Short mmCIF file of C-alpha atoms in Angstrom, two decimals:
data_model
loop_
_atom_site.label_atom_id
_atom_site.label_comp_id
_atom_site.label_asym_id
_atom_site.label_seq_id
_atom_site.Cartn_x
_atom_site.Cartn_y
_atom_site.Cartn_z
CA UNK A 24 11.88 -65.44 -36.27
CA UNK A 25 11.71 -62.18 -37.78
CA UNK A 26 11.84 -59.14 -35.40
CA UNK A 27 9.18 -56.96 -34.96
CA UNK A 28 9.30 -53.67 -36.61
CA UNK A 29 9.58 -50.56 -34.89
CA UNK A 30 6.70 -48.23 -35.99
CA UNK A 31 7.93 -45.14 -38.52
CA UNK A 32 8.58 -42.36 -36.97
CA UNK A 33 7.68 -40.15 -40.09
CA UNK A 34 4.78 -42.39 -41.07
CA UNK A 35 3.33 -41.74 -37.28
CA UNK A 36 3.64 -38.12 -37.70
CA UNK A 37 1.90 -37.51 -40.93
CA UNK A 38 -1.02 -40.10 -39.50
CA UNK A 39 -1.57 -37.72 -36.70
CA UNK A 40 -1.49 -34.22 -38.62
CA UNK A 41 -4.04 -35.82 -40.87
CA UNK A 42 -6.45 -36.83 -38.06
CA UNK A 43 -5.69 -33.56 -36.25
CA UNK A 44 -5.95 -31.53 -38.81
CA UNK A 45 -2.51 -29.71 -37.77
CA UNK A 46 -0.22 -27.73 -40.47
CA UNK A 47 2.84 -29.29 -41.30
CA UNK A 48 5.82 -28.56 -38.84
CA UNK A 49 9.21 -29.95 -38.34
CA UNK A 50 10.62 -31.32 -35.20
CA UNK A 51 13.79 -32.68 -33.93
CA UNK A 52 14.76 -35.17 -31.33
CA UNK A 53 18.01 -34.97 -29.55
CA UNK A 54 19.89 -38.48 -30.09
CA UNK A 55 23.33 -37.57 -28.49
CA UNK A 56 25.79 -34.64 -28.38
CA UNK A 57 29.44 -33.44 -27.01
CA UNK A 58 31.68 -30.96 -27.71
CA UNK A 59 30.89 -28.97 -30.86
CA UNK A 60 28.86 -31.06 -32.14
CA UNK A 61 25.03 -33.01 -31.70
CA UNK A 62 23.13 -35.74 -33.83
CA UNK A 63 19.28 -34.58 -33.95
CA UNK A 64 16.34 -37.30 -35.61
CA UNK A 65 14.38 -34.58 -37.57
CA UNK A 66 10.61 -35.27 -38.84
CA UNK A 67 8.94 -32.84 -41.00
CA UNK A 68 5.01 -33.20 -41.59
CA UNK A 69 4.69 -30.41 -44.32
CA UNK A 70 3.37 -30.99 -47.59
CA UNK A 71 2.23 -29.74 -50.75
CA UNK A 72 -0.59 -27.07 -48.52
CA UNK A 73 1.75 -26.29 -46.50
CA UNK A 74 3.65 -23.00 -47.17
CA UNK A 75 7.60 -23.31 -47.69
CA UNK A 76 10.07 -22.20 -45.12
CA UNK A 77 13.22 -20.54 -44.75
CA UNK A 78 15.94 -22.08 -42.16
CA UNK A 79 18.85 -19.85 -41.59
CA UNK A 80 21.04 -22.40 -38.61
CA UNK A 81 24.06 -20.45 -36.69
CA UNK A 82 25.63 -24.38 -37.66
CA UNK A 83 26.98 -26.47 -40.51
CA UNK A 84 25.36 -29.24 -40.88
CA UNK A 85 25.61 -32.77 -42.65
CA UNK A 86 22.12 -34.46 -42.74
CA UNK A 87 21.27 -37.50 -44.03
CA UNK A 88 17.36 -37.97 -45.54
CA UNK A 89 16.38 -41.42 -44.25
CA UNK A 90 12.41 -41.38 -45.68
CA UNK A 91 10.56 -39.22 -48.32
CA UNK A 92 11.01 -35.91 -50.50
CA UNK A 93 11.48 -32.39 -50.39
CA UNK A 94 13.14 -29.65 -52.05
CA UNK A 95 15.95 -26.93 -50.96
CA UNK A 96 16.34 -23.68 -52.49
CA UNK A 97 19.48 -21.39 -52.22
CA UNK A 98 22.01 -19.15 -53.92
CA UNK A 99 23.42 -22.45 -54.57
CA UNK A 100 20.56 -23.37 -56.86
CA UNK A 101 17.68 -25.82 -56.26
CA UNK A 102 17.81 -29.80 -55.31
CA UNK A 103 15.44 -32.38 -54.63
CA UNK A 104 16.93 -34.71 -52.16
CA UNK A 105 15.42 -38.29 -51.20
CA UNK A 106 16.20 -41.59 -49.51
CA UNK A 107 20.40 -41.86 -49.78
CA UNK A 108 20.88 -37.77 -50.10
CA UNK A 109 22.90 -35.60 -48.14
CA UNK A 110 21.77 -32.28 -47.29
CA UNK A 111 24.42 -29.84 -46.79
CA UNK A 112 23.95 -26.98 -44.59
CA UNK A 113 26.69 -23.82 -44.10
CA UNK A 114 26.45 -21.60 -41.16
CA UNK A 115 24.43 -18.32 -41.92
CA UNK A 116 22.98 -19.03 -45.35
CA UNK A 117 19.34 -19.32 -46.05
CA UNK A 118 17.65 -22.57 -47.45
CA UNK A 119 14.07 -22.61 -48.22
CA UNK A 120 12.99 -26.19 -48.18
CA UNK A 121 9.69 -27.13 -49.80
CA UNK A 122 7.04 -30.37 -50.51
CA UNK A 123 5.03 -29.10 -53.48
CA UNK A 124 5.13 -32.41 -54.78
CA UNK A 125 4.92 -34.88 -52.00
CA UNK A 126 4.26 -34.94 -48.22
CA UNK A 127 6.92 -35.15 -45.38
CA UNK A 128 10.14 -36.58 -44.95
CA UNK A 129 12.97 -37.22 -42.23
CA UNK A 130 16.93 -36.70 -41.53
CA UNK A 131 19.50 -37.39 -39.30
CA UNK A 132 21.39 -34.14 -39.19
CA UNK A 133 24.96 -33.95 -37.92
CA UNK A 134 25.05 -30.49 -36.86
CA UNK A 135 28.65 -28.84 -36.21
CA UNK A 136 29.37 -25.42 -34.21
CA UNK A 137 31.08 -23.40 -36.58
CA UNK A 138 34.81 -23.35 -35.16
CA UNK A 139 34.40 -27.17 -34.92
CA UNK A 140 33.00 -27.54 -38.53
CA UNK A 141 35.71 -25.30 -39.56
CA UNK A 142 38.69 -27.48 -38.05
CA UNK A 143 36.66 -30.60 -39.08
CA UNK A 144 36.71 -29.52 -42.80
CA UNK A 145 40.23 -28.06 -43.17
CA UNK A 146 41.70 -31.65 -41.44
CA UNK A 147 39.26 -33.16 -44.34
CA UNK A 148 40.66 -31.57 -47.38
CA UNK A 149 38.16 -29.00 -48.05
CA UNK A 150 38.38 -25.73 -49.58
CA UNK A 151 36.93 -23.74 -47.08
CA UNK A 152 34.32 -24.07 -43.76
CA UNK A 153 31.43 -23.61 -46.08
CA UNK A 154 30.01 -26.58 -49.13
CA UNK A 155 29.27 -24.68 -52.07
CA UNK A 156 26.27 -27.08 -53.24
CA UNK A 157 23.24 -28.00 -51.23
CA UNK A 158 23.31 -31.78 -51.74
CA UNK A 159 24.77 -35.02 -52.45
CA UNK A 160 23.34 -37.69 -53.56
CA UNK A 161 23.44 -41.31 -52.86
CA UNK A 162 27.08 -42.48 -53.70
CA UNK A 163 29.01 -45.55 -53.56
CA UNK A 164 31.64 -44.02 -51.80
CA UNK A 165 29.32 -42.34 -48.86
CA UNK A 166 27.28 -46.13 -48.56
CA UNK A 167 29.29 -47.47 -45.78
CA UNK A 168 29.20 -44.21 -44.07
CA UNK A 169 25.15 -43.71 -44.20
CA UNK A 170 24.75 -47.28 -43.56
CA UNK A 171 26.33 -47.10 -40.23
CA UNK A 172 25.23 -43.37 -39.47
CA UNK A 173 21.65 -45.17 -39.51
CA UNK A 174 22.67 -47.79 -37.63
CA UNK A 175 23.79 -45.69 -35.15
CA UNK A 176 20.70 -43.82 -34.51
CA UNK A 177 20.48 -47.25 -31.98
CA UNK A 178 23.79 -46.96 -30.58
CA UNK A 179 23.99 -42.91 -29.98
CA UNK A 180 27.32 -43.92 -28.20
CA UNK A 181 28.59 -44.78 -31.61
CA UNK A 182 27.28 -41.24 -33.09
CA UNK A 183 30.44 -39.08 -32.71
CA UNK A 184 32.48 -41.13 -34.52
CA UNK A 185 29.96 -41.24 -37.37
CA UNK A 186 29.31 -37.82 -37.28
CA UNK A 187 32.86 -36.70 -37.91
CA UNK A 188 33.61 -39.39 -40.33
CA UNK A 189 30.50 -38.97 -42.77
CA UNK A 190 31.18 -34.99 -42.13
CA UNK A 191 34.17 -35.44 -43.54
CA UNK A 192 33.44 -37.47 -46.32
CA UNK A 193 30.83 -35.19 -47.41
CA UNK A 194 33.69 -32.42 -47.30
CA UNK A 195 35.89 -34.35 -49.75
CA UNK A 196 32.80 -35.40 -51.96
CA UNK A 197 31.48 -32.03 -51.89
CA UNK A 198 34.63 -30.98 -53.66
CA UNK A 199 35.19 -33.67 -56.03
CA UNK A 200 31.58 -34.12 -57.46
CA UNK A 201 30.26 -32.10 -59.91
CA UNK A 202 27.52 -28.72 -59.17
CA UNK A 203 24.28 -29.43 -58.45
CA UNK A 204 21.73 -30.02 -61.29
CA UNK A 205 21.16 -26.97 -63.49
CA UNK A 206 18.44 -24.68 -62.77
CA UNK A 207 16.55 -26.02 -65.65
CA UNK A 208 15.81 -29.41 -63.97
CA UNK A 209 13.77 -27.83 -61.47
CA UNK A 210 10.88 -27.87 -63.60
CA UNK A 211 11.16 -31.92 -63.71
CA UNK A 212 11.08 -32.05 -60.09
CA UNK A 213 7.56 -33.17 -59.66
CA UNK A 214 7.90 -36.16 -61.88
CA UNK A 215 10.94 -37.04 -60.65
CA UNK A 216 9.38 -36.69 -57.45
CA UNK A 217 5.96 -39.14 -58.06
CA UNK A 218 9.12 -41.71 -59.27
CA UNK A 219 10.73 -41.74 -55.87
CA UNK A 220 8.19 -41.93 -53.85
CA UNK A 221 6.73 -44.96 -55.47
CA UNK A 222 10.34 -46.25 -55.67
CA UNK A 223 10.27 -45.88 -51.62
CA UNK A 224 6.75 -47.08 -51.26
CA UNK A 225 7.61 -50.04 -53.32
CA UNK A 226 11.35 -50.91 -52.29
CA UNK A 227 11.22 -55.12 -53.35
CA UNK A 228 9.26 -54.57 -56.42
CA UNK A 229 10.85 -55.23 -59.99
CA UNK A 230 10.77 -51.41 -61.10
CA UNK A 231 10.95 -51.94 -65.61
CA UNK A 232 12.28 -48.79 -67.02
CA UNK A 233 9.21 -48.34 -69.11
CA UNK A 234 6.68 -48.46 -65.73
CA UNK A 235 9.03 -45.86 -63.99
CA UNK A 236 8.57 -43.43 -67.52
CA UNK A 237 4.92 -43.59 -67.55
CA UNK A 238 4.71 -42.83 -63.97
CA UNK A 239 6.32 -39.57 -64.91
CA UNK A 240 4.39 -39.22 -68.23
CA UNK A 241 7.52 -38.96 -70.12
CA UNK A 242 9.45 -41.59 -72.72
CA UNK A 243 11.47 -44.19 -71.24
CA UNK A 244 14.71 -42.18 -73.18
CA UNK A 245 14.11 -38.62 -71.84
CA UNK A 246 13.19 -40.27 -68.23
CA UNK A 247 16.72 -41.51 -67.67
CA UNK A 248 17.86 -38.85 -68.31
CA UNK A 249 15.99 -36.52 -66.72
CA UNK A 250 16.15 -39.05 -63.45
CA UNK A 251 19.92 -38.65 -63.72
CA UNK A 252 19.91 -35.03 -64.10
CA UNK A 253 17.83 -34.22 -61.00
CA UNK A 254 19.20 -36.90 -58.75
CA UNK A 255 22.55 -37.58 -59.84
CA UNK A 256 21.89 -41.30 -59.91
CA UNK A 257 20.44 -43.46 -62.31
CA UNK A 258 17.15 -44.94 -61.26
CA UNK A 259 18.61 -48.56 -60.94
CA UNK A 260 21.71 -47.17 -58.80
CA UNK A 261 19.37 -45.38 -56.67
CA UNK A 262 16.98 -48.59 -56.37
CA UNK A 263 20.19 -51.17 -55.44
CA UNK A 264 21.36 -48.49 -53.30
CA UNK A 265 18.16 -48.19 -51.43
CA UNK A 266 18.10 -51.80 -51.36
CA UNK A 267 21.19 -52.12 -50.06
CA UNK A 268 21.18 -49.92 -46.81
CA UNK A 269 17.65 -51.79 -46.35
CA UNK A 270 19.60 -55.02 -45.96
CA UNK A 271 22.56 -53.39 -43.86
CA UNK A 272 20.31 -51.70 -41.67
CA UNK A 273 18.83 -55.30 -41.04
CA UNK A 274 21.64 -57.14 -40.82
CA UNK A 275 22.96 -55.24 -38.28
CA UNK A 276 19.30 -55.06 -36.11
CA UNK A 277 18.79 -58.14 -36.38
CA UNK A 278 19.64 -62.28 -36.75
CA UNK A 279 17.33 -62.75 -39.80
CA UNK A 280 19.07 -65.17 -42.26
CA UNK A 281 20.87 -63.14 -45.21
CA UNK A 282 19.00 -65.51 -47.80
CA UNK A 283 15.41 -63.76 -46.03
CA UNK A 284 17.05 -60.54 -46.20
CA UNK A 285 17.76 -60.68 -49.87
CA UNK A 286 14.81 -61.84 -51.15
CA UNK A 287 12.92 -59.25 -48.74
CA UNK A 288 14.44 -55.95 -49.92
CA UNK A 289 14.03 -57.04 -53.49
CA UNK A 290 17.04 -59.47 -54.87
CA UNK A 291 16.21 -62.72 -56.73
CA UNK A 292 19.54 -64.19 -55.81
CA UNK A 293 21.31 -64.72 -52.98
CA UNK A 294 24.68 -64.26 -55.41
CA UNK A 295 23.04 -61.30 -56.75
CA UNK A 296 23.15 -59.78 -53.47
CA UNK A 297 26.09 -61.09 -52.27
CA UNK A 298 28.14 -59.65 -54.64
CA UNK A 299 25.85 -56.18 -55.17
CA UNK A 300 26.26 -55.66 -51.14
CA UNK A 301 30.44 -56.84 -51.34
CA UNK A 302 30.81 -54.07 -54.11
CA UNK A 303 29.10 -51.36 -52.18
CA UNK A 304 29.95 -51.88 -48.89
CA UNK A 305 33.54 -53.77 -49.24
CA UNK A 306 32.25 -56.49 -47.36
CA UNK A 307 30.47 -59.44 -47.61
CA UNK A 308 27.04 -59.65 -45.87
CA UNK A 309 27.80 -61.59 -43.49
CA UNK A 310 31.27 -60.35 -42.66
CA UNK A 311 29.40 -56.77 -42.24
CA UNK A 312 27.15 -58.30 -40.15
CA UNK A 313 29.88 -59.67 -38.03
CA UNK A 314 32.06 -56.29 -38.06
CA UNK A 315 28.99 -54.75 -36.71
#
């Protein structure tokens, strides 16, 4: 029998600001916390009406965007982030984060006092207790990691150890990846933007590179690469990555069979999947399932 779905939390929120007829706001729900540190569910209604905002936190911060789109702004340049992203967040510098192109979105954000954050990213490798880019985006190498940070938003006494360890992570990927897209790309963003979100909406669906291009009104040739350049990801590794943490998310939540799981996120094959989910994760589906 196939569980029952919990209702979405961001989905929820943007159905009652549209029959309240509320601006957009954000709002965070405490999941668990010690020492230096605290795991917060954050759900932002804004949209394109809504006007953007500047956050300025007295913490570093390592956020994961579990649902929809939105922009951040700094002296670090400007990044969309969506499903899979990190947003990366230094103590005392301003972000303005915006949805000119799509409505709402949610996070789990890792938040770190700064002495901790400091100690945290020294013992990681880093260069220093602040990232110098705004984002990541969805890697092979973090997929584990934000698999079982999301999975953990049901187990908050599993949350410290995730925070620290996908902190961390982000520290040492922060300093190996490349800058953020150029400034240039910003002007793709909405495009890009109308792509994910039907990517999102759509998850199982066969996605043909030509369908994705005329959904941003560009040729299939200058869409991969634009794609690339704003996200860092191709569109099929952001699709099988997506897919992916949809079917480790489940497998750990729940006793479907793997075969339902496959075909549900989007697979055609169970060997498909099998070996997509072994690459990614280093694990076979149903020895992560076990692990868990």
């Amino acid at each position: 029998m196939v569980p029952e779905r919990c209702p979405d939390p961001l989905a929820s929120a943007l159905a009652h600001k549209a029959k309240m007829g509320h601006a957009g706001m954000l709002t965070g729900r405490l999941l668990a916390s010690g020492e230096g540190w605290r795991a917060v569910d954050c759900v932002c209604t804004c949209g394109p009406r809504d006007p953007t905002f500047e956050e300025r936190h007295a913490f570093a911060s390592v956020s994961l965007v579990l649902s929809g789109t939105f922009v951040c702004n700094s002296s670090h340049g400007v990044s969309l982030l969506s499903p899979g992203s990190l947003f990366l967040g230094s103590v005392d510098r301003a972000y303005e984060c915006s949805h000119g192109h799509g409505e709402g979105d949610r996070c789990l954000s890792f938040q770190f006092e700064p002495a901790a954050f400091a100690q945290l990213a020294h013992d990681a490798g880093g260069s220093g207790p602040s990232f110098d880019r705004n984002a990541l985006p969805p890697m092979r190498a973090l997929a584990p990691l934000t698999a079982r940070a999301q999975a953990a938003m049901q187990q908050p006494d599993e949350l410290e150890d995730v925070a620290y360890a996908l902190a961390g992570a982000a520290v040492r990927a922060a300093g190996a990846q490349r800058c953020s897209a150029p400034w240039s790309a910003t002007r793709h963003h909405a495009r890009v933007t109308r792509v994910l979100r039907r990517l999102e909406a759509r998850l199982a669906e066969p996605h043909p590179v030509s369908d994705l291009a005329r959904t941003a009104c560009i040729s299939p040739y200058h869409f991969l690469r634009t794609f690339k350049m704003v996200t860092g990801v191709t569109p099929h590794q952001w699709l099988l990555r997506a897919r992916l943490r949809a079917a480790a998310l489940r497998l750990v939540a729940s006793r479907e069979r793997i075969t339902d799981i496959a075909l549900d996120v989007g697979f055609e094959d169970l060997s498909n999947f099998v070996r997509s989910f072994r690459t990614e994760f280093g694990l076979s589906p149903s020895g992560y399932r076990a692990a868990a």
